C-alpha cells in the first residue's frame, strides 16, 4: 500500500465521526482484518470500543492466548468461552451451508447478549473488499458479512478496511505496530475449522485438523504460502505396528493467491511433503494417511466446504 500512514489517519478520523459518543462492539477473530479494524477503532474512540472474542472451539491452535497477548491492554476486552454451545449446535449438521448458518446464529446469540449488556449501538466489522465481492456473487455465505447486522439492531455498521485487499490490510497492520505474527497471519475462515472437517463436526476431528494445521504452518513457513492448512476428509485404512487401523485421511492445502478469489496450488518439494506426512501421522493420534491437494481455484475452492 502506498501510504499506510495516511490511510490510518483518514480511517481514524472517519471512525471517530461515525461513532460519535456511542458504544461500539467488534468481534475479534485473531485474524489480521479484525485486528486492524479493532486497533484503528481503539485509536479513534478508546474505551468506547468493546472487543469481543468468542472462543468457538473452531479456532486455530493458540488463538485465545494470542488474543489475550495482543488485546489484553484494552480494558474492555471480553473473552467468551462458547465452545460447548457451538459444538452442541453443530451436532448432526452435515450440509456445508447449514454449518455456516448454525455458526452465524450462534455468533449472533453470543453477540446479542454482550451488545445489550453494554448498550452498543455501533458494530465494527473487519470486512475487506474481496469478502463483499464473494458475498454479492453468493459464491458462499460469509457469515461475517451477511449475518450479524440483519438480525441485531445496530444503528450503525462501521467497516474500516472495507475497500482494502488483504495485502493492503497487512501493510496497515505493520504501520500500526501490530506484531508480525498478526500482520503475516494467513487468512482463516469465519466458520473456522468447521469448514475444514468434512461432514459432522466432532471434537476428535477438530483436534486432528487443529494439530495438523499447526504442523503444516510450521513446515511451510519458508514457502510463504498465501494460505496453508490441513483438513480432515474421511476415514481410510492404514497399518500401525502389526494392526490395520481405520484412521483419518488428512488433506494438505497450500496455495498462492492475491485475494483468495482465485488461487494456485503450491508446488512443494517431495522432502517437505514427506516431512509433513511423517509428522502428522507420527504426532497426531488416529491419522492413517496424508494427501496433498494439487487443485487450483477454480475449479476447487480454497476451503473444503
Ligand atoms: P474459498 O474456500 O471460498 O475461500 O475459496 C476464499 C477465502 O475466503 C476464506 N473463507 C471465508 N472467510 N467466512 C470468512 O470469513 C467464510 O465463511 C469463509 N469461507 C472461506 C477462505 O479461508 C479463503 O481465504
Short mmCIF file of C-alpha atoms and ligand atoms in Angstrom, two decimals:
data_model
loop_
_atom_site.label_atom_id
_atom_site.label_comp_id
_atom_site.label_asym_id
_atom_site.label_seq_id
_atom_site.Cartn_x
_atom_site.Cartn_y
_atom_site.Cartn_z
CA UNK A 1 0.00 0.00 0.00
CA UNK A 2 1.40 3.36 -0.99
CA UNK A 3 0.63 5.36 2.07
CA UNK A 4 -0.48 3.28 5.03
CA UNK A 5 0.13 6.11 7.48
CA UNK A 6 -2.24 8.34 5.55
CA UNK A 7 -4.85 5.58 5.39
CA UNK A 8 -4.66 5.22 9.18
CA UNK A 9 -5.10 8.93 9.74
CA UNK A 10 -8.16 9.06 7.49
CA UNK A 11 -9.67 5.87 8.86
CA UNK A 12 -9.31 7.00 12.48
CA UNK A 13 -10.99 10.31 11.67
CA UNK A 14 -13.79 8.55 9.79
CA UNK A 15 -14.42 6.11 12.64
CA UNK A 16 -14.39 8.92 15.18
CA UNK A 17 -17.02 10.81 13.19
CA UNK A 18 -19.14 7.73 12.56
CA UNK A 19 -19.25 6.56 16.18
CA UNK A 20 -19.57 9.87 17.98
CA UNK A 21 -20.16 9.29 21.67
CA UNK A 22 -21.83 5.89 21.28
CA UNK A 23 -20.60 2.48 22.39
CA UNK A 24 -19.14 0.15 19.76
CA UNK A 25 -18.54 -3.57 19.59
CA UNK A 26 -16.15 -5.61 17.47
CA UNK A 27 -15.76 -9.35 17.13
CA UNK A 28 -12.11 -10.35 17.11
CA UNK A 29 -11.18 -13.48 15.23
CA UNK A 30 -7.42 -13.44 15.71
CA UNK A 31 -7.02 -12.62 12.04
CA UNK A 32 -5.41 -9.55 10.53
CA UNK A 33 -8.67 -7.94 9.28
CA UNK A 34 -10.45 -7.76 12.61
CA UNK A 35 -7.21 -7.00 14.46
CA UNK A 36 -6.52 -3.98 12.25
CA UNK A 37 -10.15 -2.85 12.48
CA UNK A 38 -10.01 -3.10 16.27
CA UNK A 39 -6.69 -1.26 16.52
CA UNK A 40 -7.93 1.57 14.27
CA UNK A 41 -11.19 1.85 16.17
CA UNK A 42 -9.43 1.81 19.52
CA UNK A 43 -7.25 4.67 18.31
CA UNK A 44 -10.34 6.58 17.30
CA UNK A 45 -12.64 6.03 20.26
CA UNK A 46 -10.60 4.31 23.00
CA UNK A 47 -12.68 2.70 25.70
CA UNK A 48 -15.94 3.24 23.84
CA UNK A 49 -14.91 0.09 21.97
CA UNK A 50 -15.56 -3.31 23.47
CA UNK A 51 -13.63 -6.02 21.63
CA UNK A 52 -15.23 -9.42 21.99
CA UNK A 53 -13.53 -12.70 21.25
CA UNK A 54 -15.77 -15.71 21.09
CA UNK A 55 -13.89 -18.94 21.65
CA UNK A 56 -16.00 -21.16 19.42
CA UNK A 57 -13.75 -24.20 19.76
CA UNK A 58 -13.31 -23.90 15.99
CA UNK A 59 -10.20 -21.74 16.17
CA UNK A 60 -6.55 -22.34 15.42
CA UNK A 61 -4.07 -23.58 17.97
CA UNK A 62 -3.09 -20.93 20.50
CA UNK A 63 -5.62 -18.38 19.21
CA UNK A 64 -7.14 -17.46 22.56
CA UNK A 65 -3.70 -16.90 24.12
CA UNK A 66 -2.68 -14.73 21.19
CA UNK A 67 -5.79 -12.58 21.54
CA UNK A 68 -5.01 -12.06 25.20
CA UNK A 69 -1.48 -11.05 24.34
CA UNK A 70 -2.47 -8.60 21.61
CA UNK A 71 -5.58 -7.00 23.02
CA UNK A 72 -5.13 -7.59 26.74
CA UNK A 73 -4.20 -3.91 27.11
CA UNK A 74 -7.69 -2.89 26.08
CA UNK A 75 -9.61 -2.68 29.34
CA UNK A 76 -12.87 -3.85 27.91
CA UNK A 77 -11.65 -7.00 26.13
CA UNK A 78 -14.11 -9.83 26.65
CA UNK A 79 -13.25 -13.44 26.03
CA UNK A 80 -16.29 -15.66 25.94
CA UNK A 81 -15.94 -19.41 26.17
CA UNK A 82 -18.71 -20.70 23.91
CA UNK A 83 -17.08 -23.98 22.88
CA UNK A 84 -19.80 -26.18 24.27
CA UNK A 85 -22.65 -24.17 22.77
CA UNK A 86 -21.09 -24.24 19.29
CA UNK A 87 -20.34 -27.94 19.35
CA UNK A 88 -23.83 -28.75 20.62
CA UNK A 89 -25.44 -26.63 17.94
CA UNK A 90 -23.34 -28.36 15.26
CA UNK A 91 -24.24 -31.89 16.32
CA UNK A 92 -25.69 -33.79 13.39
CA UNK A 93 -25.13 -30.91 10.93
CA UNK A 94 -23.55 -32.15 7.70
CA UNK A 95 -24.55 -29.70 4.98
CA UNK A 96 -21.80 -27.06 4.49
CA UNK A 97 -24.14 -24.11 4.09
CA UNK A 98 -26.18 -25.21 7.09
CA UNK A 99 -22.95 -25.37 9.12
CA UNK A 100 -22.26 -21.75 8.24
CA UNK A 101 -25.81 -20.74 9.21
CA UNK A 102 -25.63 -22.55 12.53
CA UNK A 103 -22.31 -20.92 13.33
CA UNK A 104 -23.63 -17.50 12.27
CA UNK A 105 -26.67 -17.94 14.52
CA UNK A 106 -24.52 -18.91 17.48
CA UNK A 107 -22.39 -15.83 16.94
CA UNK A 108 -25.46 -13.64 16.83
CA UNK A 109 -26.77 -15.10 20.04
CA UNK A 110 -23.48 -14.59 21.83
CA UNK A 111 -23.23 -11.09 20.46
CA UNK A 112 -26.73 -10.05 21.30
CA UNK A 113 -26.13 -10.67 24.95
CA UNK A 114 -22.93 -8.59 25.04
CA UNK A 115 -24.42 -5.84 22.86
CA UNK A 116 -27.44 -5.39 25.08
CA UNK A 117 -25.29 -5.53 28.19
CA UNK A 118 -23.13 -2.62 27.12
CA UNK A 119 -25.78 -0.77 25.10
CA UNK A 120 -23.69 -0.89 21.93
CA UNK A 121 -25.22 0.96 19.02
CA UNK A 122 -22.33 0.58 16.62
CA UNK A 123 -20.93 -2.64 15.19
CA UNK A 124 -17.39 -2.62 13.81
CA UNK A 125 -16.56 -5.33 11.29
CA UNK A 126 -13.33 -6.40 9.61
CA UNK A 127 -14.94 -6.90 6.22
CA UNK A 128 -12.45 -6.50 3.37
CA UNK A 129 -13.10 -5.88 -0.30
CA UNK A 130 -12.99 -9.50 -1.56
CA UNK A 131 -15.46 -10.57 1.18
CA UNK A 132 -18.03 -8.21 -0.28
CA UNK A 133 -17.45 -9.35 -3.83
CA UNK A 134 -17.81 -13.03 -2.96
CA UNK A 135 -20.88 -12.43 -0.85
CA UNK A 136 -22.58 -10.37 -3.53
CA UNK A 137 -21.87 -13.09 -6.06
CA UNK A 138 -23.11 -15.55 -3.45
CA UNK A 139 -20.24 -17.96 -4.00
CA UNK A 140 -20.54 -18.85 -0.32
CA UNK A 141 -22.37 -17.21 2.51
CA UNK A 142 -19.69 -15.48 4.55
CA UNK A 143 -21.32 -15.19 7.91
CA UNK A 144 -19.22 -12.24 8.93
CA UNK A 145 -20.62 -10.23 6.05
CA UNK A 146 -24.23 -11.24 5.71
CA UNK A 147 -25.29 -12.43 9.12
CA UNK A 148 -24.94 -10.09 12.03
CA UNK A 149 -26.35 -6.70 11.10
CA UNK A 150 -29.62 -8.03 9.70
CA UNK A 151 -30.52 -9.64 12.94
CA UNK A 152 -29.10 -7.45 15.66
CA UNK A 153 -30.38 -3.95 15.69
CA UNK A 154 -27.25 -1.87 15.46
CA UNK A 155 -27.77 1.73 14.45
CA UNK A 156 -24.52 1.90 12.53
CA UNK A 157 -22.10 -0.54 10.96
CA UNK A 158 -18.51 0.62 10.59
CA UNK A 159 -16.16 -1.30 8.28
CA UNK A 160 -12.80 0.48 8.40
CA UNK A 161 -10.99 -1.80 5.90
CA UNK A 162 -13.87 -2.43 3.50
CA UNK A 163 -12.00 -1.03 0.49
CA UNK A 164 -8.75 -2.91 1.08
CA UNK A 165 -7.28 -6.12 -0.23
CA UNK A 166 -5.55 -8.48 2.16
CA UNK A 167 -2.03 -7.36 1.31
CA UNK A 168 -3.02 -3.76 1.98
CA UNK A 169 -4.52 -4.72 5.34
CA UNK A 170 -1.16 -6.32 6.20
CA UNK A 171 0.65 -3.07 5.33
CA UNK A 172 -1.68 -1.18 7.64
CA UNK A 173 -1.12 -3.75 10.40
CA UNK A 174 2.64 -3.25 10.21
CA UNK A 175 2.23 0.51 10.19
CA UNK A 176 0.02 0.23 13.28
CA UNK A 177 2.80 -1.70 15.01
CA UNK A 178 0.88 -4.96 15.33
CA UNK A 179 3.13 -7.99 15.70
CA UNK A 180 4.48 -9.73 12.60
CA UNK A 181 2.65 -12.81 13.70
CA UNK A 182 -0.63 -10.98 13.20
CA UNK A 183 0.40 -8.90 10.20
CA UNK A 184 1.60 -12.00 8.34
CA UNK A 185 -1.08 -14.35 9.57
CA UNK A 186 -2.75 -16.44 6.92
CA UNK A 187 -6.44 -15.85 6.29
CA UNK A 188 -8.75 -18.01 8.34
CA UNK A 189 -12.42 -18.53 7.52
CA UNK A 190 -15.09 -17.14 9.85
CA UNK A 191 -16.61 -20.59 10.43
CA UNK A 192 -13.14 -21.76 11.38
CA UNK A 193 -12.13 -25.38 11.43
CA UNK A 194 -15.76 -26.40 10.87
CA UNK A 195 -15.25 -25.93 7.11
CA UNK A 196 -12.03 -27.95 7.29
CA UNK A 197 -13.65 -31.12 8.54
CA UNK A 198 -15.93 -32.77 6.04
CA UNK A 199 -19.24 -33.94 7.46
CA UNK A 200 -20.25 -33.66 11.09
CA UNK A 201 -18.09 -31.51 13.34
CA UNK A 202 -16.76 -33.50 16.27
CA UNK A 203 -14.18 -32.69 18.89
CA UNK A 204 -11.98 -35.51 17.61
CA UNK A 205 -11.93 -34.23 14.01
CA UNK A 206 -11.33 -30.67 15.20
CA UNK A 207 -8.34 -31.80 17.24
CA UNK A 208 -6.86 -33.54 14.18
CA UNK A 209 -7.44 -30.50 11.93
CA UNK A 210 -6.02 -28.12 14.54
CA UNK A 211 -2.90 -30.16 15.28
CA UNK A 212 -2.21 -30.95 11.64
CA UNK A 213 -2.67 -27.32 10.62
CA UNK A 214 -0.10 -26.21 13.21
CA UNK A 215 2.37 -28.70 11.70
CA UNK A 216 1.63 -27.51 8.15
CA UNK A 217 2.07 -23.85 9.11
CA UNK A 218 5.34 -24.72 10.80
CA UNK A 219 6.79 -26.82 7.97
CA UNK A 220 5.72 -24.48 5.16
CA UNK A 221 6.86 -21.21 6.67
CA UNK A 222 9.75 -20.91 4.21
CA UNK A 223 7.40 -21.27 1.23
CA UNK A 224 5.40 -18.23 2.36
CA UNK A 225 2.10 -19.63 1.17
CA UNK A 226 -0.85 -17.26 0.99
CA UNK A 227 -2.80 -19.88 2.88
CA UNK A 228 -1.85 -23.36 4.07
CA UNK A 229 -3.69 -25.75 6.32
CA UNK A 230 -4.82 -29.31 6.89
CA UNK A 231 -8.36 -30.64 6.50
CA UNK A 232 -9.95 -33.87 7.71
CA UNK A 233 -11.63 -35.68 4.87
CA UNK A 234 -12.86 -39.11 5.93
CA UNK A 235 -11.60 -42.39 7.35
CA UNK A 236 -9.43 -44.88 5.49
CA UNK A 237 -7.38 -47.93 6.24
CA UNK A 238 -3.78 -47.89 7.39
CA UNK A 239 -1.31 -50.00 9.38
CA UNK A 240 0.23 -49.26 12.74
CA UNK A 241 2.63 -51.89 14.07
CA UNK A 242 1.00 -55.22 13.24
CA UNK A 243 -2.53 -53.88 13.12
CA UNK A 244 -4.74 -52.48 10.45
CA UNK A 245 -6.35 -49.25 11.60
CA UNK A 246 -9.26 -47.25 10.35
CA UNK A 247 -7.85 -43.75 10.63
CA UNK A 248 -8.36 -40.21 9.37
CA UNK A 249 -7.40 -39.12 5.89
CA UNK A 250 -5.86 -35.67 6.21
CA UNK A 251 -5.52 -33.37 3.20
CA UNK A 252 -2.87 -30.68 2.98
CA UNK A 253 -3.68 -27.49 1.14
CA UNK A 254 -1.14 -24.81 0.33
CA UNK A 255 -1.99 -22.06 -2.12
CA UNK A 256 -0.68 -18.88 -3.62
CA UNK A 257 -3.15 -16.09 -4.20
CA UNK A 258 -3.59 -12.34 -4.03
CA UNK A 259 -7.09 -12.08 -2.70
CA UNK A 260 -8.47 -15.59 -2.38
CA UNK A 261 -10.74 -15.17 -5.38
CA UNK A 262 -8.50 -17.38 -7.45
CA UNK A 263 -5.62 -19.48 -6.16
CA UNK A 264 -2.86 -21.78 -7.36
CA UNK A 265 -1.89 -24.94 -5.53
CA UNK A 266 1.73 -24.50 -4.47
CA UNK A 267 4.49 -26.67 -5.83
CA UNK A 268 6.17 -28.24 -2.81
CA UNK A 269 9.16 -30.49 -2.87
CA UNK A 270 8.90 -34.14 -2.06
CA UNK A 271 11.03 -33.92 1.07
CA UNK A 272 8.82 -31.23 2.53
CA UNK A 273 5.70 -33.25 1.77
CA UNK A 274 7.23 -36.35 3.33
CA UNK A 275 8.24 -34.41 6.44
CA UNK A 276 4.67 -33.13 6.84
CA UNK A 277 3.31 -36.62 6.30
CA UNK A 278 5.63 -38.20 8.83
CA UNK A 279 4.96 -35.54 11.47
CA UNK A 280 1.19 -35.65 11.08
CA UNK A 281 0.93 -39.45 11.16
CA UNK A 282 3.54 -39.63 13.95
CA UNK A 283 2.37 -36.79 16.21
CA UNK A 284 -1.39 -36.94 15.84
CA UNK A 285 -3.38 -39.93 17.00
CA UNK A 286 -5.62 -41.76 14.60
CA UNK A 287 -4.33 -40.45 11.27
CA UNK A 288 -3.94 -43.18 8.66
CA UNK A 289 -2.83 -41.17 5.65
CA UNK A 290 -1.94 -37.74 4.35
CA UNK A 291 -2.67 -36.47 0.84
CA UNK A 292 -1.64 -33.28 -0.96
CA UNK A 293 -4.29 -31.29 -2.81
CA UNK A 294 -3.00 -30.12 -6.21
CA UNK A 295 -6.22 -28.43 -7.34
CA UNK A 296 -6.26 -24.73 -8.22
CA UNK A 297 -9.19 -22.39 -7.57
CA UNK A 298 -11.16 -22.68 -9.76
CA UNK A 299 -12.30 -25.41 -10.05
CA UNK A 300 -11.87 -26.12 -6.31
CA UNK A 301 -12.42 -23.55 -3.58
CA UNK A 302 -9.63 -22.98 -1.08
CA UNK A 303 -11.58 -24.35 1.87
CA UNK A 304 -13.14 -27.81 1.74
CA UNK A 305 -16.71 -26.74 2.48
P1 LIG B 1 -12.91 -20.26 -0.65
O1 LIG B 1 -12.95 -21.52 0.15
O2 LIG B 1 -14.28 -19.70 -0.89
O3 LIG B 1 -12.17 -19.21 0.27
O4 LIG B 1 -12.10 -20.38 -1.88
C1 LIG B 1 -11.70 -17.96 -0.15
C2 LIG B 1 -11.10 -17.26 1.06
O5 LIG B 1 -12.15 -16.94 1.99
C3 LIG B 1 -11.99 -17.63 3.21
N1 LIG B 1 -13.33 -18.10 3.60
C4 LIG B 1 -14.12 -17.48 4.49
N2 LIG B 1 -13.91 -16.39 5.22
N3 LIG B 1 -16.07 -16.65 6.18
C5 LIG B 1 -14.89 -15.98 6.09
O6 LIG B 1 -14.71 -15.00 6.79
C6 LIG B 1 -16.34 -17.77 5.46
O7 LIG B 1 -17.41 -18.34 5.56
C7 LIG B 1 -15.30 -18.20 4.57
N4 LIG B 1 -15.22 -19.22 3.70
C8 LIG B 1 -14.00 -19.14 3.12
C9 LIG B 1 -11.02 -18.75 2.93
O8 LIG B 1 -10.30 -19.14 4.09
C10 LIG B 1 -10.15 -18.16 1.85
O9 LIG B 1 -9.15 -17.35 2.41
#
